[in-house]
Short mmCIF file of C-alpha atoms in Angstrom, two decimals:
data_model
loop_
_atom_site.label_atom_id
_atom_site.label_comp_id
_atom_site.label_asym_id
_atom_site.label_seq_id
_atom_site.Cartn_x
_atom_site.Cartn_y
_atom_site.Cartn_z
CA MET A 1 3.75 -27.11 16.07
CA SER A 2 5.33 -24.19 18.57
CA ASN A 3 5.19 -20.54 17.44
CA ALA A 4 8.13 -18.34 18.92
CA ARG A 5 8.33 -14.76 18.13
CA ALA A 6 10.97 -12.67 19.47
CA ILE A 7 10.50 -8.65 19.55
CA HIS A 8 14.03 -6.88 19.30
CA LEU A 9 13.09 -3.42 19.14
CA THR A 10 10.64 -0.71 20.45
CA ARG A 11 10.02 2.44 19.15
CA ARG A 12 7.75 5.36 19.38
CA GLY A 13 5.30 6.55 16.74
CA VAL A 14 1.81 7.98 15.93
CA LEU A 15 -0.85 5.83 14.43
CA ALA A 16 -0.83 7.21 10.53
CA ALA A 17 -4.29 7.28 9.72
CA GLY A 18 -6.83 9.90 8.17
CA GLY A 19 -8.47 11.52 5.30
CA ALA A 20 -4.86 11.72 3.00
CA LEU A 21 -3.94 8.15 3.67
CA GLY A 22 -6.61 6.54 4.16
CA LEU A 23 15.70 -2.89 7.06
CA GLY A 24 17.47 -5.78 7.68
CA ALA A 25 16.06 -9.16 7.58
CA ALA A 26 16.58 -12.59 7.81
CA LEU A 27 15.01 -15.38 6.20
CA THR A 28 14.84 -19.14 5.49
CA ALA A 29 12.47 -20.94 3.56
CA CYS A 30 13.30 -24.90 3.04
CA GLY A 31 12.36 -28.06 1.25
CA GLY A 32 9.70 -28.41 -1.41
CA ASP A 33 7.64 -30.97 -3.08
CA GLU A 34 6.56 -31.96 -6.70
CA ASN A 35 4.48 -29.17 -6.85
CA GLY A 36 6.93 -26.63 -7.33
CA GLY A 37 5.77 -23.00 -8.29
CA SER A 38 5.61 -22.44 -11.89
CA ALA A 39 5.28 -19.46 -14.38
CA ASP A 40 1.29 -19.85 -13.77
CA GLY A 41 1.80 -18.02 -10.27
CA LYS A 42 1.43 -21.17 -7.76
CA ALA A 43 3.67 -21.02 -4.64
CA SER A 44 4.96 -24.24 -4.27
CA ALA A 45 4.21 -26.48 -1.39
CA ALA A 46 7.28 -26.38 1.28
CA SER A 47 8.64 -28.26 4.40
CA GLY A 48 10.68 -27.55 7.12
CA PRO A 49 11.18 -24.75 9.40
CA TRP A 50 10.18 -21.10 8.77
CA SER A 51 11.75 -17.68 10.07
CA PHE A 52 11.17 -14.40 8.97
CA GLU A 53 12.40 -10.88 10.83
CA ASP A 54 9.67 -8.12 9.80
CA ASP A 55 10.33 -4.73 9.73
CA ARG A 56 9.83 -4.20 13.27
CA GLY A 57 12.66 -6.47 14.18
CA THR A 58 10.13 -8.95 15.12
CA THR A 59 11.19 -12.81 14.00
CA VAL A 60 8.56 -15.21 13.61
CA GLU A 61 9.58 -18.68 13.68
CA LEU A 62 7.52 -21.91 12.73
CA ASP A 63 7.87 -25.36 12.51
CA ARG A 64 7.05 -25.07 8.57
CA VAL A 65 6.19 -22.58 6.13
CA PRO A 66 2.57 -21.44 7.03
CA THR A 67 -0.41 -21.96 4.90
CA GLY A 68 -2.57 -20.78 7.51
CA ILE A 69 -2.39 -17.40 6.39
CA VAL A 70 -4.63 -14.27 7.19
CA ALA A 71 -3.76 -10.99 5.68
CA PHE A 72 -4.59 -7.50 5.25
CA THR A 73 -6.66 -7.24 1.93
CA GLY A 74 -3.56 -5.33 0.15
CA VAL A 75 -0.94 -7.44 1.16
CA ALA A 76 -3.00 -10.36 0.01
CA ALA A 77 -3.44 -9.23 -3.18
CA ALA A 78 0.41 -8.49 -3.31
CA LEU A 79 1.01 -12.19 -2.45
CA TRP A 80 -1.45 -13.30 -5.04
CA ASP A 81 0.01 -11.64 -7.51
CA TYR A 82 3.01 -13.86 -6.37
CA GLY A 83 1.51 -17.14 -6.41
CA VAL A 84 0.84 -17.10 -2.54
CA GLN A 85 -3.17 -18.15 -1.45
CA VAL A 86 -4.28 -16.60 1.76
CA GLU A 87 -6.95 -18.13 3.79
CA GLY A 88 -8.20 -14.95 5.13
CA VAL A 89 -8.49 -11.13 4.81
CA PHE A 90 -9.39 -8.18 6.47
CA GLY A 91 -9.92 -4.73 5.02
CA PRO A 92 -11.65 -3.23 2.09
CA THR A 93 -12.37 -6.49 -0.12
CA THR A 94 -15.61 -6.28 -1.88
CA THR A 95 -17.36 -3.30 -2.80
CA LYS A 96 -21.59 -3.42 -2.63
CA ASP A 97 -22.37 -5.21 -5.81
CA GLY A 98 -19.76 -8.26 -4.62
CA LYS A 99 -16.98 -7.31 -7.03
CA ALA A 100 -13.45 -7.06 -6.02
CA ASP A 101 -12.66 -3.73 -4.22
CA VAL A 102 -9.79 -1.35 -5.79
CA GLN A 103 -7.33 -3.05 -2.78
CA ALA A 104 -7.93 -6.42 -3.59
CA GLY A 105 -5.96 -6.32 -6.91
CA ASP A 106 -6.51 -9.39 -9.12
CA MET A 107 -7.26 -11.66 -6.01
CA ASP A 108 -10.34 -14.01 -6.56
CA VAL A 109 -12.29 -12.77 -3.56
CA SER A 110 -14.55 -15.64 -3.58
CA LYS A 111 -11.54 -17.57 -2.36
CA VAL A 112 -10.95 -16.23 0.88
CA THR A 113 -12.99 -15.85 4.14
CA VAL A 114 -13.54 -11.88 4.46
CA LEU A 115 -13.06 -11.06 8.42
CA GLY A 116 -14.04 -7.21 8.09
CA ASN A 117 -14.97 -5.45 4.69
CA ALA A 118 -13.26 -2.53 5.93
CA TRP A 119 -10.51 -0.45 7.44
CA GLY A 120 -10.64 -1.59 11.01
CA LYS A 121 -13.30 -4.18 10.98
CA PHE A 122 -11.84 -7.80 12.10
CA ASN A 123 -14.27 -10.72 13.31
CA VAL A 124 -12.35 -12.45 16.05
CA GLU A 125 -14.19 -15.27 15.89
CA LYS A 126 -14.31 -15.97 12.36
CA TYR A 127 -10.24 -15.23 12.72
CA ALA A 128 -9.65 -18.04 15.41
CA ALA A 129 -11.91 -20.42 13.56
CA LEU A 130 -9.92 -20.30 10.76
CA ALA A 131 -6.75 -21.74 12.87
CA PRO A 132 -4.54 -19.33 11.76
CA GLU A 133 -0.71 -19.58 11.36
CA VAL A 134 0.49 -16.11 11.08
CA LEU A 135 -1.35 -12.64 10.10
CA ILE A 136 0.33 -10.36 7.83
CA THR A 137 -0.01 -6.56 7.51
CA THR A 138 1.66 -3.39 6.66
CA THR A 139 2.82 -0.61 9.31
CA PHE A 140 2.34 3.28 8.58
CA ASP A 141 4.11 4.26 12.02
CA ASP A 142 7.49 3.89 13.32
CA ALA A 143 5.73 2.24 16.42
CA GLY A 144 4.99 -0.75 14.13
CA THR A 145 1.35 -0.61 14.76
CA LEU A 146 -0.45 -3.50 12.65
CA TRP A 147 -2.36 -1.77 9.91
CA SER A 148 -6.34 -2.48 9.99
CA VAL A 149 -5.78 -4.09 13.17
CA PRO A 150 -8.57 -2.46 15.89
CA GLU A 151 -6.89 -1.44 18.90
CA GLU A 152 -9.99 -2.51 21.06
CA SER A 153 -9.12 -6.38 19.89
CA LYS A 154 -5.49 -6.39 19.37
CA ASP A 155 -4.62 -8.31 22.35
CA LYS A 156 -6.82 -11.35 21.67
CA ILE A 157 -5.96 -11.18 18.17
CA ALA A 158 -2.30 -11.41 18.91
CA LYS A 159 -2.82 -14.37 21.07
CA LEU A 160 -4.02 -16.48 18.36
CA ALA A 161 -1.26 -16.42 15.92
CA PRO A 162 2.15 -14.49 15.46
CA SER A 163 2.20 -11.17 12.92
CA VAL A 164 4.31 -10.03 10.29
CA ALA A 165 4.64 -6.36 9.47
CA VAL A 166 5.90 -4.75 6.64
CA SER A 167 6.58 -0.95 6.92
CA VAL A 168 5.28 1.73 4.37
CA PHE A 169 6.41 4.20 6.40
CA ASP A 170 8.84 7.31 5.64
CA ARG A 171 10.55 5.36 2.79
CA GLN A 172 10.54 4.73 -0.83
CA LEU A 173 8.26 2.37 -2.54
CA THR A 174 10.85 0.23 -3.71
CA GLU A 175 11.86 -0.52 -0.05
CA PRO A 176 8.53 -2.47 0.88
CA LEU A 177 8.41 -3.58 -2.83
CA GLN A 178 11.55 -5.66 -2.12
CA ARG A 179 10.53 -6.98 1.43
CA MET A 180 7.11 -8.01 0.06
CA TRP A 181 9.25 -9.97 -2.73
CA GLU A 182 11.37 -11.40 0.09
CA LEU A 183 8.24 -12.57 2.41
CA ALA A 184 6.53 -14.06 -0.97
CA GLU A 185 9.63 -16.17 -1.74
CA SER A 186 9.90 -17.29 1.91
CA LEU A 187 6.39 -18.46 1.73
CA GLY A 188 6.97 -20.62 -1.40
CA ALA A 189 6.56 -18.54 -4.38
CA ASP A 190 8.54 -18.83 -7.31
CA MET A 191 10.09 -15.57 -8.14
CA LYS A 192 11.90 -17.03 -11.13
CA ALA A 193 8.73 -17.41 -13.00
CA ASP A 194 8.64 -15.48 -16.12
CA LYS A 195 5.82 -13.42 -15.27
CA THR A 196 7.29 -12.36 -12.11
CA VAL A 197 10.76 -11.34 -13.53
CA GLN A 198 8.89 -9.61 -16.56
CA ALA A 199 6.58 -7.30 -13.81
CA LYS A 200 10.07 -6.31 -12.19
CA LYS A 201 11.60 -5.34 -15.44
CA ASP A 202 8.11 -3.23 -16.39
CA PHE A 203 8.30 -1.62 -12.96
CA GLU A 204 12.07 -0.67 -13.52
CA ALA A 205 11.30 0.63 -16.96
CA ALA A 206 8.16 2.59 -15.73
CA ALA A 207 10.53 4.23 -13.36
CA GLU A 208 13.02 5.27 -15.88
CA ARG A 209 10.30 6.77 -17.93
CA LEU A 210 8.76 8.64 -14.79
CA ARG A 211 12.23 10.01 -14.13
CA LYS A 212 12.91 11.19 -17.74
CA ALA A 213 9.28 12.56 -17.55
CA ALA A 214 10.09 14.56 -14.60
CA ARG A 215 12.96 15.84 -15.78
CA SER A 216 12.11 17.02 -18.99
CA ARG A 217 8.87 18.82 -17.72
CA PRO A 218 9.83 20.21 -14.11
CA GLU A 219 7.37 22.80 -14.53
CA ILE A 220 4.58 20.52 -14.22
CA LYS A 221 3.33 20.89 -10.56
CA VAL A 222 1.57 17.43 -9.23
CA LEU A 223 -0.83 18.01 -6.53
CA ALA A 224 -1.62 14.68 -4.05
CA GLY A 225 -5.14 14.80 -3.06
CA SER A 226 -7.89 12.74 -1.27
CA ALA A 227 -11.81 14.24 -1.06
CA SER A 228 -14.73 13.63 1.50
CA PRO A 229 -17.74 15.25 1.64
CA ASP A 230 -16.81 18.31 3.98
CA LEU A 231 -12.94 18.51 3.52
CA PHE A 232 -10.14 18.20 1.04
CA TYR A 233 -6.99 16.74 1.78
CA VAL A 234 -3.52 17.85 0.33
CA SER A 235 -1.12 14.94 0.95
CA GLY A 236 2.66 15.69 2.00
CA THR A 237 5.27 13.57 0.35
CA ASN A 238 7.72 12.77 3.07
CA LEU A 239 6.33 10.00 4.98
CA SER A 240 4.39 8.12 1.80
CA VAL A 241 5.98 5.42 0.20
CA ASP A 242 4.64 6.51 -3.17
CA LEU A 243 5.17 9.88 -2.91
CA GLU A 244 8.38 9.83 -1.43
CA TYR A 245 9.57 7.48 -4.31
CA PHE A 246 8.09 9.80 -7.23
CA LYS A 247 9.87 12.71 -5.44
CA ALA A 248 12.98 11.20 -5.61
CA LEU A 249 12.61 10.21 -9.40
CA GLY A 250 12.26 14.34 -9.89
CA VAL A 251 8.37 15.04 -9.72
CA ASN A 252 7.69 18.53 -8.52
CA PHE A 253 5.23 18.03 -6.05
CA VAL A 254 2.98 20.84 -4.37
CA GLU A 255 3.64 20.80 -0.65
CA PRO A 256 1.35 21.92 2.39
CA SER A 257 2.63 24.28 4.75
CA GLU A 258 4.66 22.70 7.53
CA ALA A 259 2.48 24.03 10.04
CA ALA A 260 -0.75 22.74 8.53
CA LYS A 261 0.77 19.21 8.27
CA LYS A 262 1.99 19.32 12.15
CA ALA A 263 -1.31 18.49 12.94
CA THR A 264 -1.73 15.65 11.05
CA GLY A 265 1.82 13.95 12.20
CA GLY A 266 3.30 15.55 9.08
CA TRP A 267 0.91 13.41 6.45
CA TYR A 268 -1.65 16.04 5.03
CA GLU A 269 -3.41 19.18 5.25
CA SER A 270 -7.20 19.71 5.51
CA LEU A 271 -8.96 22.43 3.38
CA SER A 272 -12.36 23.23 2.93
CA TRP A 273 -13.95 23.07 -0.20
CA GLU A 274 -14.05 26.97 -0.34
CA ASN A 275 -10.38 26.73 0.10
CA VAL A 276 -9.61 24.01 -2.50
CA ASP A 277 -8.05 26.36 -4.68
CA LYS A 278 -5.36 27.42 -1.98
CA TYR A 279 -2.36 25.56 -3.94
CA ALA A 280 -1.75 25.78 -7.82
CA ALA A 281 -1.30 22.43 -9.67
CA ASP A 282 -0.90 21.21 -12.91
CA VAL A 283 -1.48 17.95 -12.40
CA ILE A 284 -3.76 16.12 -9.34
CA VAL A 285 -3.58 12.67 -8.46
CA MET A 286 -6.48 11.63 -6.36
CA ASP A 287 -7.09 8.79 -3.80
CA ASP A 288 -8.43 5.74 -5.54
CA ARG A 289 -9.87 4.10 -2.51
CA THR A 290 -13.47 3.39 -1.85
CA SER A 291 -13.48 5.10 1.47
CA ALA A 292 -12.59 8.58 -0.55
CA THR A 293 -14.93 10.80 -2.79
CA GLN A 294 -13.97 9.78 -6.16
CA PRO A 295 -13.23 12.92 -8.70
CA ALA A 296 -16.36 12.07 -10.74
CA ASP A 297 -18.81 12.28 -7.64
CA ILE A 298 -17.55 15.76 -6.35
CA ALA A 299 -20.44 18.00 -7.01
CA GLU A 300 -18.43 21.27 -5.20
CA GLY A 301 -18.11 23.95 -7.80
CA THR A 302 -15.02 25.09 -6.17
CA TRP A 303 -13.28 21.84 -7.44
CA LYS A 304 -14.66 22.00 -10.92
CA LYS A 305 -13.23 25.30 -11.47
CA LEU A 306 -9.61 24.22 -10.56
CA PRO A 307 -7.48 24.61 -13.45
CA ALA A 308 -6.36 21.00 -13.44
CA VAL A 309 -9.67 19.75 -13.47
CA LYS A 310 -10.98 22.13 -16.02
CA ALA A 311 -8.03 20.65 -18.31
CA GLY A 312 -8.56 16.95 -17.65
CA GLN A 313 -5.75 16.62 -15.63
CA VAL A 314 -6.88 14.38 -12.98
CA ILE A 315 -5.48 10.98 -12.49
CA SER A 316 -5.96 8.45 -9.42
CA ARG A 317 -3.40 7.45 -6.99
CA SER A 318 -3.17 4.51 -4.69
CA PRO A 319 -2.28 5.83 -0.91
CA GLU A 320 -2.05 2.15 0.12
CA PRO A 321 -0.32 0.59 -2.99
CA ILE A 322 -0.38 -3.11 -3.57
CA LEU A 323 2.79 -4.26 -2.88
CA SER A 324 3.31 -6.18 -6.07
CA TYR A 325 5.83 -4.94 -9.39
CA ASP A 326 2.80 -5.79 -11.00
CA LYS A 327 0.30 -3.23 -9.54
CA CYS A 328 2.81 -0.56 -9.08
CA THR A 329 3.80 -0.26 -12.38
CA PRO A 330 0.38 1.16 -13.57
CA LEU A 331 1.51 3.90 -10.45
CA LEU A 332 4.42 5.01 -12.41
CA THR A 333 3.23 4.59 -15.90
CA ASN A 334 -0.21 6.58 -15.38
CA LEU A 335 1.94 9.67 -13.70
CA ALA A 336 4.62 9.77 -16.60
CA GLU A 337 1.95 10.08 -19.21
CA ALA A 338 0.20 12.62 -17.35
CA ILE A 339 3.47 14.85 -17.09
CA GLU A 340 4.35 13.90 -20.59
CA LYS A 341 1.20 15.25 -21.99
CA ALA A 342 0.01 18.12 -19.06
CA LYS A 343 -0.45 21.64 -19.89
CA LYS A 344 0.65 24.05 -17.90
CA VAL A 345 -2.56 25.44 -16.37
CA SER A 346 -0.87 26.52 -12.72
#
């Protein structure tokens, strides 16, 4: 089987990493067999050549639709929702008790080989043993840097299989959702399955609910935060796919100062716990990743004194959303409900 990859664009950018984080397409998929996709979420077995142009302008061409797929955990979880099974994953996959990490979604983690159970961890030897056909991940910058692929081993990894990147940088959530839909379809997913069609309708309904909530409660200020033992991070909305989309729907977000964001490439502002009350907010949406300190575990008294915290107006946020309509709908619904019910406390 031959692999051919054409790189059309070269872009500059800075890797989007840190406490607050963390189009054009041409594709074809041909053929099939008696094991066609169905409403149970199974992807069809497809034959014939496969081609996909990703968000870097990189075209991957294979002699057949790949089944030897290795993906970042969140990407694998999105493909799982569409019925596409991957062989290996890298990124936060299981918790200490062996259960699925929040970034693994509904994926059966017992059915995948984990190449690294944290961001930036990647066992190249285990990867090679899988004989991968394609690696799929996201990119958080305009240079197309592959998310969670270690800088020190990226060249070795690149020699083993071509890569596909879906951009989640400086665009609204609906764009990468559509790209993941297209990618899953190219890999044999049945996008006309009842469950899949309904999930997209539910997402659209949830988006309309959030739009109405934001329009009816413009006075409610929402702050997107992330916690670590030493610092509290306030996210800006101009680069994150979820926050950009929510803002476009009308949500009134608290924005860090431009001077403060400049030091982090525009992503967030770092605050000491003594200064966590710098910005007034009515609702706080907090980073749900296991790498972040969760609200229930924050011991700092300054946090507990925040009006939104005292009012119980803190909900979770997924800075690295699983890019399926099924998993993104609750993000919209939960925020809409929080705004609808919020007391004005700022």
